[in-house]
Coordinates of C-alpha atoms in Angstrom, one line a residue:
Chain A
X1 CA 25.3 0.1 7.0
X2 CA 24.4 3.7 5.9
X3 CA 25.3 3.3 2.5
X4 CA 21.8 0.4 2.9
X5 CA 19.6 3.5 3.1
X6 CA 21.5 4.9 -0.3
X7 CA 18.8 3.4 -2.0
X8 CA 16.2 4.8 -0.2
X9 CA 17.2 8.5 -0.5
X10 CA 17.8 7.9 -4.5
X11 CA 14.2 6.4 -4.6
X12 CA 13.0 9.2 -2.6
X13 CA 14.7 11.7 -5.3
X14 CA 13.8 9.5 -8.4
X15 CA 10.1 9.5 -7.4
X16 CA 9.8 12.8 -6.9
X17 CA 11.8 13.7 -10.1
X18 CA 9.9 11.1 -12.3
X19 CA 6.2 12.9 -10.9
X20 CA 7.5 16.3 -11.6
X21 CA 8.7 15.4 -15.2
X22 CA 5.4 13.7 -15.9
X23 CA 3.6 16.7 -14.7
X24 CA 5.7 18.8 -16.3
X25 CA 4.9 16.7 -19.7
X26 CA 1.5 16.7 -19.3
X27 CA 1.7 20.8 -19.0
X28 CA 2.6 21.0 -22.8
X29 CA 0.4 18.3 -23.4
X30 CA -3.1 19.3 -22.5
X31 CA -5.4 22.7 -23.0
X32 CA -5.8 24.8 -20.5
X33 CA -9.0 27.5 -20.9
X34 CA -10.0 27.9 -17.1
X35 CA -13.0 29.8 -16.3
X36 CA -15.2 30.7 -12.9
X37 CA -17.5 28.1 -13.2
X38 CA -14.9 25.3 -14.3
X39 CA -12.6 26.5 -11.2
X40 CA -15.4 25.9 -8.8
X41 CA -15.9 23.3 -6.3
X42 CA -18.0 20.5 -7.3
X43 CA -21.0 20.3 -4.8
X44 CA -23.4 18.1 -7.1
X45 CA -23.6 20.8 -9.9
X46 CA -25.1 23.7 -7.1
X47 CA -23.1 26.9 -6.2
X48 CA -20.8 25.7 -3.1
X49 CA -22.3 26.4 0.5
X50 CA -19.9 28.1 2.3
X51 CA -16.3 26.8 2.8
X52 CA -15.6 22.7 3.6
X53 CA -12.9 24.2 6.3
X54 CA -15.3 23.6 9.2
X55 CA -15.3 22.0 12.5
X56 CA -15.6 18.2 12.2
X57 CA -16.6 15.2 13.9
X58 CA -14.9 14.9 17.2
X59 CA -14.9 10.8 16.5
X60 CA -11.6 11.5 14.6
X61 CA -9.8 13.0 17.0
X62 CA -10.6 9.9 19.4
X63 CA -9.8 7.4 17.0
X64 CA -6.4 9.3 16.1
X65 CA -5.5 9.5 19.8
X66 CA -5.9 5.7 20.4
X67 CA -3.9 4.8 17.3
X68 CA -1.0 6.8 18.6
X69 CA -1.0 5.1 22.0
X70 CA -1.5 1.8 20.2
X71 CA 1.2 1.9 17.5
X72 CA 3.9 3.5 19.6
X73 CA 3.4 1.0 22.1
X74 CA 3.5 -1.9 19.1
X75 CA 6.7 -0.7 18.1
X76 CA 8.3 -1.6 21.1
X77 CA 7.1 -5.4 20.3
X78 CA 9.2 -5.3 17.8
X79 CA 12.6 -5.7 18.8
X80 CA 11.0 -8.4 21.5
X81 CA 9.5 -10.1 18.9
X82 CA 13.1 -10.4 16.6
X83 CA 15.2 -11.8 19.6
X84 CA 12.5 -13.5 21.4
X85 CA 13.8 -17.0 20.8
X86 CA 16.7 -16.6 22.2
X87 CA 15.6 -14.3 25.9
X88 CA 13.1 -17.3 27.0
X89 CA 10.0 -17.6 29.0
X90 CA 10.8 -14.8 31.0
X91 CA 10.7 -12.2 27.9
X92 CA 7.4 -14.3 27.2
X93 CA 5.7 -13.5 30.4
X94 CA 7.2 -9.5 30.8
X95 CA 5.8 -8.9 27.6
X96 CA 2.9 -10.3 28.1
X97 CA 2.6 -7.8 31.5
X98 CA 3.0 -5.0 29.0
X99 CA 0.0 -6.2 26.6
X100 CA -2.3 -6.9 29.3
X101 CA -1.6 -3.0 30.0
X102 CA -2.7 -2.8 26.1
X103 CA -5.0 -4.6 26.5
X104 CA -6.6 -2.9 29.5
X105 CA -6.4 0.1 27.7
X106 CA -8.3 -1.2 25.0
X107 CA -11.2 -2.7 27.7
X108 CA -11.0 0.7 28.8
X109 CA -11.4 2.7 26.1
X110 CA -14.0 0.2 24.9
X111 CA -16.1 0.4 28.2
X112 CA -16.3 4.0 28.3
X113 CA -18.0 4.2 24.8
X114 CA -15.3 5.6 22.7
X115 CA -15.2 3.3 20.0
X116 CA -18.5 3.7 19.5
X117 CA -19.6 5.6 16.4
X118 CA -23.0 7.3 16.9
X119 CA -23.2 9.5 20.2
Chain B
X1 CA 16.0 -22.6 -15.2
X2 CA 16.1 -19.4 -16.3
X3 CA 16.6 -17.1 -13.4
X4 CA 16.6 -13.1 -13.9
X5 CA 19.2 -12.6 -11.0
X6 CA 21.9 -14.3 -13.6
X7 CA 20.6 -11.5 -16.2
X8 CA 21.0 -8.7 -14.2
X9 CA 23.9 -9.8 -12.7
X10 CA 25.5 -10.1 -16.5
X11 CA 24.7 -7.0 -17.9
X12 CA 26.3 -5.4 -14.9
X13 CA 29.7 -7.1 -15.0
X14 CA 29.0 -5.9 -19.0
X15 CA 28.5 -2.7 -17.7
X16 CA 31.4 -2.6 -15.1
X17 CA 34.1 -3.4 -18.2
X18 CA 32.9 -0.7 -20.5
X19 CA 33.1 1.5 -17.4
X20 CA 36.4 0.2 -16.8
X21 CA 37.7 0.3 -20.1
X22 CA 36.2 4.1 -20.6
X23 CA 38.1 5.1 -17.0
X24 CA 35.0 6.3 -15.2
X25 CA 35.5 6.7 -11.8
X26 CA 33.6 3.9 -9.6
X27 CA 31.6 6.5 -8.0
X28 CA 29.8 7.5 -10.6
X29 CA 29.5 3.8 -12.2
X30 CA 27.7 2.9 -9.0
X31 CA 25.7 5.6 -8.9
X32 CA 24.7 5.1 -13.0
X33 CA 23.7 1.7 -11.6
X34 CA 21.7 2.6 -8.9
X35 CA 20.0 5.5 -11.4
X36 CA 19.6 2.5 -13.3
X37 CA 18.0 -0.1 -10.5
X38 CA 15.6 2.9 -9.6
X39 CA 14.1 3.3 -13.6
X40 CA 13.6 -0.7 -13.8
X41 CA 11.7 -0.5 -10.4
X42 CA 9.4 2.4 -12.0
X43 CA 9.3 0.5 -15.0
X44 CA 8.0 -2.6 -13.6
X45 CA 5.7 -0.7 -11.0
X46 CA 4.0 1.2 -13.7
X47 CA 3.4 -1.9 -16.1
X48 CA 2.0 -3.8 -13.3
X49 CA -0.1 -0.8 -12.0
X50 CA -1.0 -0.6 -15.6
X51 CA -1.8 -4.2 -16.0
X52 CA -3.9 -4.0 -12.9
X53 CA -6.1 -1.8 -14.5
X54 CA -7.1 -3.6 -17.6
X55 CA -7.2 -7.1 -15.5
X56 CA -9.5 -5.8 -13.0
X57 CA -12.0 -4.5 -15.3
X58 CA -11.6 -7.8 -17.1
X59 CA -12.0 -9.8 -14.3
X60 CA -15.2 -7.3 -12.8
X61 CA -16.8 -7.9 -16.1
X62 CA -16.5 -11.7 -16.5
X63 CA -17.8 -11.6 -12.6
X64 CA -20.8 -9.8 -13.8
X65 CA -20.7 -12.1 -17.6
X66 CA -19.6 -9.4 -19.5
X67 CA -16.5 -8.9 -21.8
X68 CA -15.5 -5.8 -20.6
X69 CA -12.9 -4.0 -22.9
X70 CA -13.1 -6.1 -26.0
X71 CA -12.5 -3.4 -29.2
X72 CA -8.9 -1.6 -28.2
X73 CA -6.4 -4.7 -29.5
X74 CA -6.2 -8.0 -28.5
X75 CA -9.2 -8.1 -25.6
X76 CA -8.6 -4.6 -25.1
X77 CA -5.2 -4.6 -24.0
X78 CA -4.4 -1.2 -26.0
X79 CA -6.5 0.1 -23.5
X80 CA -4.0 1.0 -21.2
X81 CA -2.0 2.9 -23.5
X82 CA -4.6 4.8 -24.9
X83 CA -6.2 5.6 -21.4
X84 CA -2.5 7.1 -20.6
X85 CA -2.4 9.2 -23.7
X86 CA -6.5 10.9 -22.7
X87 CA -5.0 11.2 -19.0
X88 CA -1.6 13.3 -20.0
X89 CA -3.8 15.5 -22.7
X90 CA -6.6 16.5 -19.9
X91 CA -7.0 19.7 -18.8
X92 CA -5.8 20.1 -15.0
X93 CA -8.2 22.1 -12.9
X94 CA -7.0 23.6 -10.0
X95 CA -10.3 24.8 -7.8
X96 CA -9.8 28.5 -6.9
X97 CA -10.7 28.1 -3.7
X98 CA -8.1 25.0 -3.2
X99 CA -4.7 25.5 -0.7
X100 CA -2.3 25.8 -4.1
X101 CA 0.7 24.0 -2.3
X102 CA -0.5 20.8 -0.6
X103 CA -3.1 20.1 -3.4
X104 CA 0.3 20.0 -5.7
X105 CA 2.4 18.1 -3.1
X106 CA -0.3 15.5 -2.0
X107 CA -0.4 13.2 -5.5
X108 CA 3.5 13.5 -5.8
X109 CA 3.6 12.1 -1.5
X110 CA 1.5 9.4 -2.6
X111 CA 3.4 8.0 -5.0
X112 CA 6.4 8.8 -3.5
X113 CA 5.4 6.7 -0.5
X114 CA 4.6 3.5 -2.8
X115 CA 7.8 4.0 -4.4
X116 CA 10.0 3.9 -1.8
X117 CA 8.1 0.3 -0.3
X118 CA 9.2 -1.2 -3.2
X119 CA 13.5 -0.9 -2.1
X120 CA 12.7 -4.2 -0.3
X121 CA 10.1 -6.0 -1.8
X122 CA 11.9 -9.7 -3.0
X123 CA 10.6 -10.2 -6.3
X124 CA 12.8 -13.4 -6.7
X125 CA 15.9 -14.7 -5.4
X126 CA 18.4 -11.8 -5.7
X127 CA 15.7 -9.8 -7.1
X128 CA 15.6 -7.3 -4.1
X129 CA 16.9 -3.8 -4.5
X130 CA 18.5 -3.8 -1.4
X131 CA 17.4 -5.9 1.7
X132 CA 17.5 -3.5 4.8
X133 CA 17.9 -5.5 8.1
X134 CA 15.0 -3.5 9.2
X135 CA 12.8 -4.4 5.9
X136 CA 9.5 -5.6 7.4
X137 CA 9.0 -2.5 9.6
X138 CA 10.6 -0.6 7.0
X139 CA 8.0 -1.0 4.7
X140 CA 5.3 -0.7 7.2
X141 CA 6.6 2.9 8.2
X142 CA 7.0 4.3 4.5
X143 CA 3.5 3.3 3.3
X144 CA 2.2 4.8 6.3
X145 CA 2.6 8.5 4.4
X146 CA -0.5 7.2 2.4
X147 CA -2.5 8.3 5.2
X148 CA -1.1 12.0 5.2
X149 CA -1.3 12.2 1.6
X150 CA -4.8 11.5 1.0
X151 CA -5.6 14.0 4.4
X152 CA -3.6 16.5 2.5
X153 CA -5.3 16.1 -0.4
X154 CA -9.1 15.9 1.3
X155 CA -8.0 19.0 3.1
X156 CA -6.2 21.4 0.1
X157 CA -9.5 20.5 -1.9
X158 CA -11.6 22.7 0.2
X159 CA -14.7 20.7 -0.5
X160 CA -17.3 18.8 1.4
X161 CA -17.2 15.9 0.0
X162 CA -13.2 15.2 -0.3
X163 CA -12.8 16.5 3.4
X164 CA -15.1 13.7 4.5
X165 CA -13.5 10.9 2.7
X166 CA -9.8 12.0 3.3
X167 CA -11.1 12.0 6.9
X168 CA -12.7 8.6 6.7
X169 CA -9.7 7.3 4.7
X170 CA -7.5 8.3 7.8
X171 CA -9.4 6.9 10.1
X172 CA -10.0 3.9 8.4
X173 CA -6.2 3.1 7.6
X174 CA -4.7 4.3 10.7
X175 CA -7.5 1.7 12.6
X176 CA -6.5 -1.1 10.7
X177 CA -2.8 -0.7 10.8
X178 CA -2.4 -1.8 14.6
X179 CA -4.0 -4.8 13.9
X180 CA -1.6 -5.3 10.5
X181 CA 1.1 -4.6 12.4
X182 CA 0.1 -7.1 15.0
X183 CA -0.1 -10.1 12.8
X184 CA 3.0 -9.3 11.1
X185 CA 4.9 -9.4 14.7
X186 CA 3.8 -13.9 14.6
X187 CA 5.9 -14.1 11.4
X188 CA 8.7 -11.9 12.9
X189 CA 8.6 -14.2 16.2
X190 CA 8.8 -17.1 13.7
X191 CA 11.5 -16.0 11.8
X192 CA 13.4 -13.9 14.2
X193 CA 14.2 -11.1 11.8
X194 CA 13.0 -8.2 10.0
X195 CA 15.0 -8.8 7.2
X196 CA 12.4 -10.0 4.0
X197 CA 15.2 -12.1 2.4
X198 CA 15.4 -14.1 5.6
X199 CA 11.5 -14.3 5.6
X200 CA 11.8 -16.0 2.9
X201 CA 14.5 -18.4 3.2
X202 CA 12.7 -19.6 6.3
X203 CA 9.9 -20.9 4.1
X204 CA 11.8 -23.5 1.5
X205 CA 9.5 -26.0 1.4
X206 CA 5.5 -25.8 1.0
X207 CA 4.7 -27.0 4.2
X208 CA 7.2 -24.5 5.9
X209 CA 5.5 -21.8 4.6
X210 CA 4.3 -19.0 7.5
X211 CA 0.6 -19.7 6.4
X212 CA 0.4 -23.2 8.0
X213 CA 1.8 -21.6 11.2
X214 CA -0.4 -18.7 11.1
X215 CA -3.5 -18.9 9.8
X216 CA -5.3 -16.6 12.2
X217 CA -2.3 -14.0 11.2
X218 CA -2.6 -14.3 7.6
X219 CA -6.4 -14.0 7.8
X220 CA -6.1 -10.9 9.7
X221 CA -3.4 -9.4 7.7
X222 CA -5.6 -9.7 4.8
X223 CA -8.4 -8.6 6.2
X224 CA -6.5 -5.5 7.3
X225 CA -4.5 -5.0 3.7
X226 CA -7.7 -4.8 2.2
X227 CA -8.5 -1.6 4.4
X228 CA -5.4 -0.7 4.1
X229 CA -5.5 -0.2 0.3
X230 CA -9.5 1.4 0.6
X231 CA -10.7 -1.8 -1.5
X232 CA -14.4 -2.9 -1.0
X233 CA -16.1 -4.1 1.6
X234 CA -13.5 -1.5 3.0
X235 CA -14.4 1.2 0.8
X236 CA -16.0 3.8 2.2
X237 CA -13.3 6.8 1.7
X238 CA -14.3 6.4 -2.2
X239 CA -18.0 5.2 -1.8
X240 CA -18.7 6.6 -5.4
X241 CA -22.3 6.2 -4.6
X242 CA -22.5 8.6 -2.0
X243 CA -19.1 11.0 -2.0
X244 CA -18.4 10.7 -5.5
X245 CA -15.1 9.1 -5.4
X246 CA -13.7 10.9 -2.0
X247 CA -10.9 12.4 -1.5
X248 CA -9.9 12.8 -5.0
X249 CA -12.9 14.1 -6.2
X250 CA -11.6 17.4 -7.5
X251 CA -8.6 16.3 -9.2
X252 CA -8.1 15.5 -13.1
X253 CA -5.8 15.3 -16.1
X254 CA -2.1 13.4 -14.2
X255 CA -2.5 14.7 -10.8
X256 CA -6.0 12.3 -10.4
X257 CA -3.7 9.6 -12.5
X258 CA -1.3 9.7 -9.8
X259 CA -3.7 8.9 -7.3
X260 CA -5.5 5.8 -9.2
X261 CA -1.8 4.8 -10.0
X262 CA -0.8 5.0 -6.2
X263 CA -3.7 2.7 -5.5
X264 CA -2.8 -0.1 -7.8
X265 CA 1.0 0.2 -6.8
X266 CA -0.1 -0.7 -3.5
X267 CA -2.5 -3.3 -4.1
X268 CA 0.6 -4.7 -5.7
X269 CA 2.7 -4.1 -2.4
X270 CA 0.1 -5.5 0.0
X271 CA -0.7 -8.9 -1.7
X272 CA 3.5 -9.3 -2.6
X273 CA 4.2 -8.6 1.1
X274 CA 1.6 -11.3 2.2
X275 CA 3.3 -13.6 -0.5
X276 CA 6.8 -12.7 1.2
X277 CA 5.7 -13.2 4.9
X278 CA 2.8 -16.0 4.7
X279 CA 3.2 -18.1 1.2
X280 CA 6.8 -18.8 1.0
X281 CA 8.0 -15.7 -1.3
X282 CA 9.8 -16.8 -4.4
X283 CA 9.8 -20.3 -3.4
X284 CA 8.8 -23.2 -5.1
X285 CA 9.6 -26.2 -7.5
X286 CA 11.0 -26.7 -11.3
X287 CA 9.7 -22.8 -12.6
X288 CA 12.1 -19.7 -12.0
X289 CA 11.8 -17.6 -8.5
X290 CA 10.2 -14.6 -9.9
X291 CA 7.3 -16.7 -11.8
X292 CA 6.7 -18.1 -8.5
X293 CA 6.3 -14.4 -6.8
X294 CA 4.5 -12.7 -9.9
X295 CA 2.5 -15.7 -9.6
X296 CA 1.3 -16.5 -5.9
X297 CA 0.7 -12.4 -6.3
X298 CA -1.6 -12.0 -8.6
X299 CA -3.3 -15.1 -7.2
X300 CA -3.5 -13.1 -3.9
X301 CA -4.4 -10.0 -6.0
X302 CA -7.8 -11.6 -7.6
X303 CA -8.8 -12.8 -4.4
X304 CA -9.1 -9.0 -3.4
X305 CA -10.7 -8.5 -6.7
X306 CA -12.9 -11.7 -5.9
X307 CA -13.9 -9.5 -2.5
X308 CA -15.1 -6.5 -4.5
X309 CA -18.0 -8.3 -6.2
X310 CA -18.5 -10.8 -3.3
X311 CA -19.0 -8.5 -0.5
X312 CA -21.4 -5.5 -0.1
X313 CA -19.5 -2.3 1.6
X314 CA -20.1 -1.9 5.2
X315 CA -20.9 1.0 6.9
X316 CA -18.6 3.3 8.6
X317 CA -19.6 2.6 12.7
X318 CA -19.4 -1.0 11.4
X319 CA -15.7 -1.0 9.9
X320 CA -14.6 0.9 13.1
X321 CA -16.1 -1.7 15.5
X322 CA -14.8 -4.5 13.2
X323 CA -11.5 -3.1 13.4
X324 CA -11.1 -2.0 17.2
X325 CA -13.6 -4.7 18.6
X326 CA -12.5 -7.7 16.8
X327 CA -9.8 -7.6 14.7
X328 CA -7.6 -5.9 17.2
X329 CA -8.0 -8.5 19.8
X330 CA -8.0 -11.2 17.7
X331 CA -4.5 -10.0 16.4
X332 CA -3.3 -10.1 20.2
X333 CA -4.8 -13.6 20.5
X334 CA -3.1 -14.4 17.6
X335 CA 0.6 -13.0 19.2
X336 CA 0.3 -14.1 22.4
X337 CA -0.9 -17.6 21.0
X338 CA 2.5 -17.4 18.7
X339 CA 4.3 -16.8 21.5
X340 CA 3.2 -19.5 23.7
X341 CA 3.9 -22.0 21.1
X342 CA 6.9 -20.7 19.4

């Protein structure tokens, strides 16, 4: 079984080497004459105003948080789905309880207004 | 019937004969064939992505009653190599205020993420690099690295537009990841396996295709997949009219090309996975298996390109609302119904 993943490792190496090689090739072929104007950040032709590394909308954190909860619970569903037919009705009921908890979470988040984009 | 599998086997046996006569240790021979396979996949992927760039331009043009590129080569097919040469000779600028290391790594990560997923995409009968027993879960896991790369690119550029684009893109991809995974689970329940080859071989005839058993799942998958690859109507991360291309705004030359490239390889990937999961993969009468896979995948890609010229772009609140309040409950419903009737 571990040798199955040899390909994954090899593809990782080949992918990285390929991209680095292409970058190197481009480095040989391309011109390089930077100047301060050229290396300035693009802001529709204006002189950039302050840094972009500022605080941003808190909504993104909330969505990321909800995502982590849901995605982790979806991972639990995979082993259940693979052996579903051999487990019978009991497994179905059990997973429905699990899903009910998940969906209850969604309803809770929804009613709390966390899914609303505008504040 | 001409199956590519036979060609590859013949080449393998021929190479094995040569290596045995030269007395090369088996380990090095294995490593060499694996490298060869990786290079072949890389070539197929590159040609596919380049073809899609041309195809998209032609399709967009014909949807608007134009011709698209016509001057370079027959119907403009030479546009691709010429664009490649242009990109490689383009000056590559890194903004002075950028975070240099993530700025460099981001295009590598996005490329490698889509390249890794090709390890278990079945292109035809026997034409799969390695049939991992966790196939579909592996593909879902590996492609998620795209989010990290986009966030890296958006943050490292130190540009307000790219930061906004990066965050929007990350929020969108993770929001549609959950319905996507749930719609895949429906197929897993029916097939009782995560292996891509087993999923395909469970859909031998056209009436066995999972699309008939999982019509809702297919629609959810397709919608979520279009959102995953940031295409219209879900292309607000790149919205060229307001964000001037989003997370890749500060990139130029080959670094930019990698993002562009990955966008199209990801398109091939999601459509290839949709073909495998719902449209019977390589199965089909008369023609060789790889032509069936290619045909179905190209058809799905064409549908996705058709979307681009049919639907208007959604707003960011509509996008998140649609994902969480409509698609996610629908995906749960689909899973429960599949569980009941499987």
